[in-house]
């Protein structure tokens, strides 16, 4: 039996559905973060206590930085999912970019934008 060199169209369609679901969630989360960052979600009344306000601003700055970082990661994740959809269209999805072998389905279901098998990723991190 020859080793499969690519996933079937049916398998690719399954992955497309997984990716589209993850993309919808990722975009929703990203949009939510951006609403918070641009204060569109703010419906609270500013506190008049100066001490309380100073403490609030300190934690708000930290959480704003964390939110910006999370939003950037989310945007990168969305880009990775978009690239995966392109690979599905090209029928190159799920092929390890180092070895050329198929990435196991379990890995792709967990990390649908993966371009490396776990082994390739571990070999690359040792370099």
PDB file of N, CA and C in Angstrom, residues 21-110:
ATOM      1  N   UNK A  21     -15.253  27.248  11.706  1.00  0.00           N
ATOM      2  CA  UNK A  21     -15.806  27.397  13.060  1.00  0.00           C
ATOM      3  C   UNK A  21     -14.821  28.136  13.960  1.00  0.00           C
ATOM      4  N   UNK A  22     -13.551  27.714  13.902  1.00  0.00           N
ATOM      5  CA  UNK A  22     -12.532  28.364  14.735  1.00  0.00           C
ATOM      6  C   UNK A  22     -12.351  29.823  14.322  1.00  0.00           C
ATOM      7  N   UNK A  23     -12.437  30.086  13.020  1.00  0.00           N
ATOM      8  CA  UNK A  23     -12.291  31.450  12.514  1.00  0.00           C
ATOM      9  C   UNK A  23     -13.437  32.328  13.026  1.00  0.00           C
ATOM     10  N   UNK A  24     -14.657  31.828  13.008  1.00  0.00           N
ATOM     11  CA  UNK A  24     -15.797  32.612  13.486  1.00  0.00           C
ATOM     12  C   UNK A  24     -15.618  32.973  14.961  1.00  0.00           C
ATOM     13  N   UNK A  25     -15.183  32.004  15.762  1.00  0.00           N
ATOM     14  CA  UNK A  25     -14.942  32.268  17.190  1.00  0.00           C
ATOM     15  C   UNK A  25     -13.801  33.253  17.380  1.00  0.00           C
ATOM     16  N   UNK A  26     -12.728  33.058  16.627  1.00  0.00           N
ATOM     17  CA  UNK A  26     -11.553  33.929  16.750  1.00  0.00           C
ATOM     18  C   UNK A  26     -11.908  35.365  16.375  1.00  0.00           C
ATOM     19  N   UNK A  27     -12.678  35.530  15.298  1.00  0.00           N
ATOM     20  CA  UNK A  27     -13.077  36.879  14.875  1.00  0.00           C
ATOM     21  C   UNK A  27     -13.992  37.510  15.913  1.00  0.00           C
ATOM     22  N   UNK A  28     -14.898  36.718  16.484  1.00  0.00           N
ATOM     23  CA  UNK A  28     -15.796  37.239  17.512  1.00  0.00           C
ATOM     24  C   UNK A  28     -14.987  37.724  18.720  1.00  0.00           C
ATOM     25  N   UNK A  29     -14.028  36.896  19.154  1.00  0.00           N
ATOM     26  CA  UNK A  29     -13.183  37.273  20.292  1.00  0.00           C
ATOM     27  C   UNK A  29     -12.354  38.513  19.971  1.00  0.00           C
ATOM     28  N   UNK A  30     -11.800  38.563  18.765  1.00  0.00           N
ATOM     29  CA  UNK A  30     -10.982  39.706  18.352  1.00  0.00           C
ATOM     30  C   UNK A  30     -11.829  40.982  18.347  1.00  0.00           C
ATOM     31  N   UNK A  31     -13.024  40.898  17.761  1.00  0.00           N
ATOM     32  CA  UNK A  31     -13.914  42.059  17.717  1.00  0.00           C
ATOM     33  C   UNK A  31     -14.271  42.523  19.123  1.00  0.00           C
ATOM     34  N   UNK A  32     -14.503  41.565  20.018  1.00  0.00           N
ATOM     35  CA  UNK A  32     -14.816  41.895  21.409  1.00  0.00           C
ATOM     36  C   UNK A  32     -13.640  42.638  22.053  1.00  0.00           C
ATOM     37  N   UNK A  33     -12.426  42.146  21.839  1.00  0.00           N
ATOM     38  CA  UNK A  33     -11.230  42.805  22.389  1.00  0.00           C
ATOM     39  C   UNK A  33     -11.099  44.221  21.854  1.00  0.00           C
ATOM     40  N   UNK A  34     -11.343  44.384  20.557  1.00  0.00           N
ATOM     41  CA  UNK A  34     -11.209  45.707  19.949  1.00  0.00           C
ATOM     42  C   UNK A  34     -12.278  46.666  20.491  1.00  0.00           C
ATOM     43  N   UNK A  35     -13.483  46.158  20.738  1.00  0.00           N
ATOM     44  CA  UNK A  35     -14.536  47.008  21.324  1.00  0.00           C
ATOM     45  C   UNK A  35     -14.111  47.482  22.714  1.00  0.00           C
ATOM     46  N   UNK A  36     -13.533  46.577  23.494  1.00  0.00           N
ATOM     47  CA  UNK A  36     -13.071  46.951  24.834  1.00  0.00           C
ATOM     48  C   UNK A  36     -11.943  47.973  24.727  1.00  0.00           C
ATOM     49  N   UNK A  37     -10.999  47.725  23.819  1.00  0.00           N
ATOM     50  CA  UNK A  37      -9.859  48.632  23.666  1.00  0.00           C
ATOM     51  C   UNK A  37     -10.270  50.026  23.201  1.00  0.00           C
ATOM     52  N   UNK A  38     -11.307  50.093  22.413  1.00  0.00           N
ATOM     53  CA  UNK A  38     -11.753  51.398  21.910  1.00  0.00           C
ATOM     54  C   UNK A  38     -12.893  51.962  22.752  1.00  0.00           C
ATOM     55  N   UNK A  39     -13.110  51.338  23.915  1.00  0.00           N
ATOM     56  CA  UNK A  39     -14.131  51.780  24.878  1.00  0.00           C
ATOM     57  C   UNK A  39     -15.551  51.782  24.338  1.00  0.00           C
ATOM     58  N   UNK A  40     -15.826  51.007  23.322  1.00  0.00           N
ATOM     59  CA  UNK A  40     -17.189  50.934  22.804  1.00  0.00           C
ATOM     60  C   UNK A  40     -18.070  50.090  23.718  1.00  0.00           C
ATOM     61  N   UNK A  41     -17.409  49.274  24.556  1.00  0.00           N
ATOM     62  CA  UNK A  41     -18.163  48.419  25.463  1.00  0.00           C
ATOM     63  C   UNK A  41     -18.397  49.085  26.808  1.00  0.00           C
ATOM     64  N   UNK A  42     -17.822  50.246  26.995  1.00  0.00           N
ATOM     65  CA  UNK A  42     -17.870  50.896  28.302  1.00  0.00           C
ATOM     66  C   UNK A  42     -19.228  51.532  28.543  1.00  0.00           C
ATOM     67  N   UNK A  43     -19.912  51.039  29.569  1.00  0.00           N
ATOM     68  CA  UNK A  43     -21.173  51.663  29.939  1.00  0.00           C
ATOM     69  C   UNK A  43     -21.134  52.018  31.418  1.00  0.00           C
ATOM     70  N   UNK A  44     -19.907  52.045  31.987  1.00  0.00           N
ATOM     71  CA  UNK A  44     -19.789  52.357  33.408  1.00  0.00           C
ATOM     72  C   UNK A  44     -19.623  53.863  33.602  1.00  0.00           C
ATOM     73  N   UNK A  45     -19.960  54.288  34.799  1.00  0.00           N
ATOM     74  CA  UNK A  45     -19.848  55.703  35.146  1.00  0.00           C
ATOM     75  C   UNK A  45     -18.510  55.894  35.843  1.00  0.00           C
ATOM     76  N   UNK A  46     -17.760  56.914  35.452  1.00  0.00           N
ATOM     77  CA  UNK A  46     -16.463  57.175  36.091  1.00  0.00           C
ATOM     78  C   UNK A  46     -16.648  57.446  37.579  1.00  0.00           C
ATOM     79  N   UNK A  47     -15.781  56.831  38.363  1.00  0.00           N
ATOM     80  CA  UNK A  47     -15.821  57.032  39.807  1.00  0.00           C
ATOM     81  C   UNK A  47     -15.229  58.394  40.132  1.00  0.00           C
ATOM     82  N   UNK A  48     -15.783  59.068  41.124  1.00  0.00           N
ATOM     83  CA  UNK A  48     -15.307  60.413  41.452  1.00  0.00           C
ATOM     84  C   UNK A  48     -14.175  60.404  42.458  1.00  0.00           C
ATOM     85  N   UNK A  49     -13.915  59.277  43.117  1.00  0.00           N
ATOM     86  CA  UNK A  49     -12.845  59.197  44.112  1.00  0.00           C
ATOM     87  C   UNK A  49     -11.498  59.191  43.410  1.00  0.00           C
ATOM     88  N   UNK A  50     -10.628  60.214  43.667  1.00  0.00           N
ATOM     89  CA  UNK A  50      -9.335  60.303  42.985  1.00  0.00           C
ATOM     90  C   UNK A  50      -8.431  59.098  43.239  1.00  0.00           C
ATOM     91  N   UNK A  51      -8.410  58.573  44.477  1.00  0.00           N
ATOM     92  CA  UNK A  51      -7.558  57.425  44.798  1.00  0.00           C
ATOM     93  C   UNK A  51      -8.013  56.204  44.002  1.00  0.00           C
ATOM     94  N   UNK A  52      -9.299  55.984  44.026  1.00  0.00           N
ATOM     95  CA  UNK A  52      -9.868  54.845  43.315  1.00  0.00           C
ATOM     96  C   UNK A  52      -9.568  54.969  41.820  1.00  0.00           C
ATOM     97  N   UNK A  53      -9.704  56.184  41.306  1.00  0.00           N
ATOM     98  CA  UNK A  53      -9.478  56.435  39.885  1.00  0.00           C
ATOM     99  C   UNK A  53      -8.014  56.131  39.511  1.00  0.00           C
ATOM    100  N   UNK A  54      -7.067  56.540  40.352  1.00  0.00           N
ATOM    101  CA  UNK A  54      -5.647  56.286  40.077  1.00  0.00           C
ATOM    102  C   UNK A  54      -5.362  54.795  40.060  1.00  0.00           C
ATOM    103  N   UNK A  55      -5.930  54.073  41.018  1.00  0.00           N
ATOM    104  CA  UNK A  55      -5.739  52.618  41.049  1.00  0.00           C
ATOM    105  C   UNK A  55      -6.346  51.978  39.811  1.00  0.00           C
ATOM    106  N   UNK A  56      -7.515  52.428  39.457  1.00  0.00           N
ATOM    107  CA  UNK A  56      -8.207  51.898  38.282  1.00  0.00           C
ATOM    108  C   UNK A  56      -7.378  52.111  37.021  1.00  0.00           C
ATOM    109  N   UNK A  57      -6.818  53.312  36.866  1.00  0.00           N
ATOM    110  CA  UNK A  57      -6.048  53.626  35.662  1.00  0.00           C
ATOM    111  C   UNK A  57      -4.794  52.771  35.569  1.00  0.00           C
ATOM    112  N   UNK A  58      -4.163  52.505  36.735  1.00  0.00           N
ATOM    113  CA  UNK A  58      -2.985  51.640  36.749  1.00  0.00           C
ATOM    114  C   UNK A  58      -3.307  50.252  36.261  1.00  0.00           C
ATOM    115  N   UNK A  59      -4.375  49.664  36.776  1.00  0.00           N
ATOM    116  CA  UNK A  59      -4.736  48.310  36.354  1.00  0.00           C
ATOM    117  C   UNK A  59      -5.309  48.331  34.944  1.00  0.00           C
ATOM    118  N   UNK A  60      -5.954  49.433  34.578  1.00  0.00           N
ATOM    119  CA  UNK A  60      -6.509  49.536  33.225  1.00  0.00           C
ATOM    120  C   UNK A  60      -5.383  49.562  32.200  1.00  0.00           C
ATOM    121  N   UNK A  61      -4.263  50.253  32.525  1.00  0.00           N
ATOM    122  CA  UNK A  61      -3.126  50.311  31.612  1.00  0.00           C
ATOM    123  C   UNK A  61      -2.543  48.921  31.418  1.00  0.00           C
ATOM    124  N   UNK A  62      -2.379  48.194  32.546  1.00  0.00           N
ATOM    125  CA  UNK A  62      -1.826  46.847  32.448  1.00  0.00           C
ATOM    126  C   UNK A  62      -2.770  45.938  31.656  1.00  0.00           C
ATOM    127  N   UNK A  63      -4.058  45.978  31.982  1.00  0.00           N
ATOM    128  CA  UNK A  63      -4.966  45.082  31.276  1.00  0.00           C
ATOM    129  C   UNK A  63      -5.126  45.499  29.819  1.00  0.00           C
ATOM    130  N   UNK A  64      -4.966  46.796  29.539  1.00  0.00           N
ATOM    131  CA  UNK A  64      -5.039  47.252  28.152  1.00  0.00           C
ATOM    132  C   UNK A  64      -3.848  46.693  27.362  1.00  0.00           C
ATOM    133  N   UNK A  65      -2.668  46.704  27.973  1.00  0.00           N
ATOM    134  CA  UNK A  65      -1.484  46.134  27.314  1.00  0.00           C
ATOM    135  C   UNK A  65      -1.665  44.640  27.080  1.00  0.00           C
ATOM    136  N   UNK A  66      -2.220  43.960  28.084  1.00  0.00           N
ATOM    137  CA  UNK A  66      -2.479  42.519  27.933  1.00  0.00           C
ATOM    138  C   UNK A  66      -3.477  42.276  26.817  1.00  0.00           C
ATOM    139  N   UNK A  67      -4.502  43.130  26.767  1.00  0.00           N
ATOM    140  CA  UNK A  67      -5.539  42.988  25.749  1.00  0.00           C
ATOM    141  C   UNK A  67      -4.976  43.237  24.353  1.00  0.00           C
ATOM    142  N   UNK A  68      -4.090  44.229  24.232  1.00  0.00           N
ATOM    143  CA  UNK A  68      -3.450  44.513  22.941  1.00  0.00           C
ATOM    144  C   UNK A  68      -2.628  43.298  22.510  1.00  0.00           C
ATOM    145  N   UNK A  69      -1.904  42.716  23.461  1.00  0.00           N
ATOM    146  CA  UNK A  69      -1.096  41.535  23.176  1.00  0.00           C
ATOM    147  C   UNK A  69      -1.984  40.359  22.756  1.00  0.00           C
ATOM    148  N   UNK A  70      -3.083  40.170  23.476  1.00  0.00           N
ATOM    149  CA  UNK A  70      -4.016  39.085  23.141  1.00  0.00           C
ATOM    150  C   UNK A  70      -4.643  39.317  21.771  1.00  0.00           C
ATOM    151  N   UNK A  71      -4.992  40.564  21.483  1.00  0.00           N
ATOM    152  CA  UNK A  71      -5.598  40.893  20.193  1.00  0.00           C
ATOM    153  C   UNK A  71      -4.611  40.616  19.058  1.00  0.00           C
ATOM    154  N   UNK A  72      -3.338  40.939  19.285  1.00  0.00           N
ATOM    155  CA  UNK A  72      -2.307  40.689  18.268  1.00  0.00           C
ATOM    156  C   UNK A  72      -2.160  39.188  18.018  1.00  0.00           C
ATOM    157  N   UNK A  73      -2.154  38.398  19.121  1.00  0.00           N
ATOM    158  CA  UNK A  73      -2.071  36.936  18.970  1.00  0.00           C
ATOM    159  C   UNK A  73      -3.292  36.401  18.232  1.00  0.00           C
ATOM    160  N   UNK A  74      -4.452  36.955  18.557  1.00  0.00           N
ATOM    161  CA  UNK A  74      -5.694  36.512  17.910  1.00  0.00           C
ATOM    162  C   UNK A  74      -5.660  36.825  16.422  1.00  0.00           C
ATOM    163  N   UNK A  75      -5.128  38.005  16.087  1.00  0.00           N
ATOM    164  CA  UNK A  75      -5.024  38.400  14.679  1.00  0.00           C
ATOM    165  C   UNK A  75      -4.078  37.460  13.928  1.00  0.00           C
ATOM    166  N   UNK A  76      -2.978  37.084  14.581  1.00  0.00           N
ATOM    167  CA  UNK A  76      -2.014  36.156  13.980  1.00  0.00           C
ATOM    168  C   UNK A  76      -2.674  34.788  13.775  1.00  0.00           C
ATOM    169  N   UNK A  77      -3.477  34.353  14.753  1.00  0.00           N
ATOM    170  CA  UNK A  77      -4.203  33.083  14.664  1.00  0.00           C
ATOM    171  C   UNK A  77      -5.174  33.116  13.479  1.00  0.00           C
ATOM    172  N   UNK A  78      -5.895  34.233  13.333  1.00  0.00           N
ATOM    173  CA  UNK A  78      -6.840  34.373  12.213  1.00  0.00           C
ATOM    174  C   UNK A  78      -6.095  34.310  10.880  1.00  0.00           C
ATOM    175  N   UNK A  79      -4.927  34.970  10.805  1.00  0.00           N
ATOM    176  CA  UNK A  79      -4.114  34.922   9.575  1.00  0.00           C
ATOM    177  C   UNK A  79      -3.680  33.483   9.274  1.00  0.00           C
ATOM    178  N   UNK A  80      -3.309  32.754  10.325  1.00  0.00           N
ATOM    179  CA  UNK A  80      -2.916  31.354  10.160  1.00  0.00           C
ATOM    180  C   UNK A  80      -4.066  30.506   9.639  1.00  0.00           C
ATOM    181  N   UNK A  81      -5.263  30.768  10.144  1.00  0.00           N
ATOM    182  CA  UNK A  81      -6.445  30.033   9.678  1.00  0.00           C
ATOM    183  C   UNK A  81      -6.760  30.384   8.224  1.00  0.00           C
ATOM    184  N   UNK A  82      -6.618  31.662   7.865  1.00  0.00           N
ATOM    185  CA  UNK A  82      -6.850  32.071   6.465  1.00  0.00           C
ATOM    186  C   UNK A  82      -5.860  31.379   5.540  1.00  0.00           C
ATOM    187  N   UNK A  83      -4.597  31.308   5.969  1.00  0.00           N
ATOM    188  CA  UNK A  83      -3.571  30.633   5.164  1.00  0.00           C
ATOM    189  C   UNK A  83      -3.907  29.152   5.022  1.00  0.00           C
ATOM    190  N   UNK A  84      -4.450  28.556   6.083  1.00  0.00           N
ATOM    191  CA  UNK A  84      -4.834  27.140   6.028  1.00  0.00           C
ATOM    192  C   UNK A  84      -5.952  26.936   5.008  1.00  0.00           C
ATOM    193  N   UNK A  85      -6.891  27.868   4.937  1.00  0.00           N
ATOM    194  CA  UNK A  85      -7.970  27.763   3.946  1.00  0.00           C
ATOM    195  C   UNK A  85      -7.416  27.831   2.521  1.00  0.00           C
ATOM    196  N   UNK A  86      -6.395  28.656   2.323  1.00  0.00           N
ATOM    197  CA  UNK A  86      -5.745  28.741   1.005  1.00  0.00           C
ATOM    198  C   UNK A  86      -5.100  27.386   0.677  1.00  0.00           C
ATOM    199  N   UNK A  87      -4.437  26.772   1.684  1.00  0.00           N
ATOM    200  CA  UNK A  87      -3.812  25.461   1.446  1.00  0.00           C
ATOM    201  C   UNK A  87      -4.867  24.405   1.128  1.00  0.00           C
ATOM    202  N   UNK A  88      -6.051  24.523   1.731  1.00  0.00           N
ATOM    203  CA  UNK A  88      -7.135  23.582   1.405  1.00  0.00           C
ATOM    204  C   UNK A  88      -7.520  23.762  -0.061  1.00  0.00           C
ATOM    205  N   UNK A  89      -7.681  25.020  -0.483  1.00  0.00           N
ATOM    206  CA  UNK A  89      -8.016  25.308  -1.886  1.00  0.00           C
ATOM    207  C   UNK A  89      -6.967  24.726  -2.831  1.00  0.00           C
ATOM    208  N   UNK A  90      -5.699  24.831  -2.446  1.00  0.00           N
ATOM    209  CA  UNK A  90      -4.591  24.341  -3.277  1.00  0.00           C
ATOM    210  C   UNK A  90      -4.359  22.841  -3.120  1.00  0.00           C
ATOM    211  N   UNK A  91      -5.120  22.241  -2.217  1.00  0.00           N
ATOM    212  CA  UNK A  91      -4.994  20.810  -1.894  1.00  0.00           C
ATOM    213  C   UNK A  91      -3.611  20.452  -1.335  1.00  0.00           C
ATOM    214  N   UNK A  92      -2.988  21.420  -0.678  1.00  0.00           N
ATOM    215  CA  UNK A  92      -1.697  21.167  -0.032  1.00  0.00           C
ATOM    216  C   UNK A  92      -1.847  21.169   1.486  1.00  0.00           C
ATOM    217  N   UNK A  93      -3.078  21.276   1.955  1.00  0.00           N
ATOM    218  CA  UNK A  93      -3.336  21.335   3.395  1.00  0.00           C
ATOM    219  C   UNK A  93      -2.941  20.024   4.073  1.00  0.00           C
ATOM    220  N   UNK A  94      -2.326  20.162   5.242  1.00  0.00           N
ATOM    221  CA  UNK A  94      -2.004  18.985   6.039  1.00  0.00           C
ATOM    222  C   UNK A  94      -0.701  18.311   5.655  1.00  0.00           C
ATOM    223  N   UNK A  95       0.040  18.943   4.751  1.00  0.00           N
ATOM    224  CA  UNK A  95       1.324  18.371   4.337  1.00  0.00           C
ATOM    225  C   UNK A  95       2.436  19.102   5.091  1.00  0.00           C
ATOM    226  N   UNK A  96       3.252  18.337   5.811  1.00  0.00           N
ATOM    227  CA  UNK A  96       4.362  18.896   6.586  1.00  0.00           C
ATOM    228  C   UNK A  96       5.300  19.623   5.634  1.00  0.00           C
ATOM    229  N   UNK A  97       5.585  20.896   5.921  1.00  0.00           N
ATOM    230  CA  UNK A  97       6.396  21.681   4.981  1.00  0.00           C
ATOM    231  C   UNK A  97       7.871  21.314   5.019  1.00  0.00           C
ATOM    232  N   UNK A  98       8.304  20.493   5.978  1.00  0.00           N
ATOM    233  CA  UNK A  98       9.700  20.046   6.007  1.00  0.00           C
ATOM    234  C   UNK A  98       9.835  18.653   5.387  1.00  0.00           C
ATOM    235  N   UNK A  99       8.997  17.714   5.854  1.00  0.00           N
ATOM    236  CA  UNK A  99       9.143  16.327   5.397  1.00  0.00           C
ATOM    237  C   UNK A  99       8.310  15.999   4.166  1.00  0.00           C
ATOM    238  N   UNK A 100       7.256  16.781   3.921  1.00  0.00           N
ATOM    239  CA  UNK A 100       6.376  16.485   2.791  1.00  0.00           C
ATOM    240  C   UNK A 100       5.383  15.371   3.094  1.00  0.00           C
ATOM    241  N   UNK A 101       5.418  14.857   4.316  1.00  0.00           N
ATOM    242  CA  UNK A 101       4.470  13.801   4.706  1.00  0.00           C
ATOM    243  C   UNK A 101       3.220  14.424   5.307  1.00  0.00           C
ATOM    244  N   UNK A 102       2.162  13.612   5.396  1.00  0.00           N
ATOM    245  CA  UNK A 102       0.919  14.127   5.965  1.00  0.00           C
ATOM    246  C   UNK A 102       1.045  14.337   7.473  1.00  0.00           C
ATOM    247  N   UNK A 103       0.537  15.464   7.938  1.00  0.00           N
ATOM    248  CA  UNK A 103       0.460  15.740   9.376  1.00  0.00           C
ATOM    249  C   UNK A 103      -0.730  14.926   9.889  1.00  0.00           C
ATOM    250  N   UNK A 104      -0.583  14.219  11.010  1.00  0.00           N
ATOM    251  CA  UNK A 104      -1.698  13.405  11.520  1.00  0.00           C
ATOM    252  C   UNK A 104      -2.971  14.233  11.746  1.00  0.00           C
ATOM    253  N   UNK A 105      -4.110  13.618  11.451  1.00  0.00           N
ATOM    254  CA  UNK A 105      -5.406  14.304  11.576  1.00  0.00           C
ATOM    255  C   UNK A 105      -5.629  14.848  12.984  1.00  0.00           C
ATOM    256  N   UNK A 106      -5.197  14.085  13.996  1.00  0.00           N
ATOM    257  CA  UNK A 106      -5.410  14.512  15.388  1.00  0.00           C
ATOM    258  C   UNK A 106      -4.756  15.872  15.617  1.00  0.00           C
ATOM    259  N   UNK A 107      -3.545  16.036  15.090  1.00  0.00           N
ATOM    260  CA  UNK A 107      -2.834  17.319  15.254  1.00  0.00           C
ATOM    261  C   UNK A 107      -3.574  18.431  14.520  1.00  0.00           C
ATOM    262  N   UNK A 108      -4.037  18.140  13.306  1.00  0.00           N
ATOM    263  CA  UNK A 108      -4.729  19.166  12.521  1.00  0.00           C
ATOM    264  C   UNK A 108      -6.062  19.552  13.154  1.00  0.00           C
ATOM    265  N   UNK A 109      -6.711  18.588  13.790  1.00  0.00           N
ATOM    266  CA  UNK A 109      -7.973  18.923  14.475  1.00  0.00           C
ATOM    267  C   UNK A 109      -7.707  19.825  15.669  1.00  0.00           C
ATOM    268  N   UNK A 110      -6.590  19.593  16.353  1.00  0.00           N
ATOM    269  CA  UNK A 110      -6.239  20.405  17.528  1.00  0.00           C
ATOM    270  C   UNK A 110      -5.640  21.744  17.113  1.00  0.00           C
TER     271      UNK A 110
END
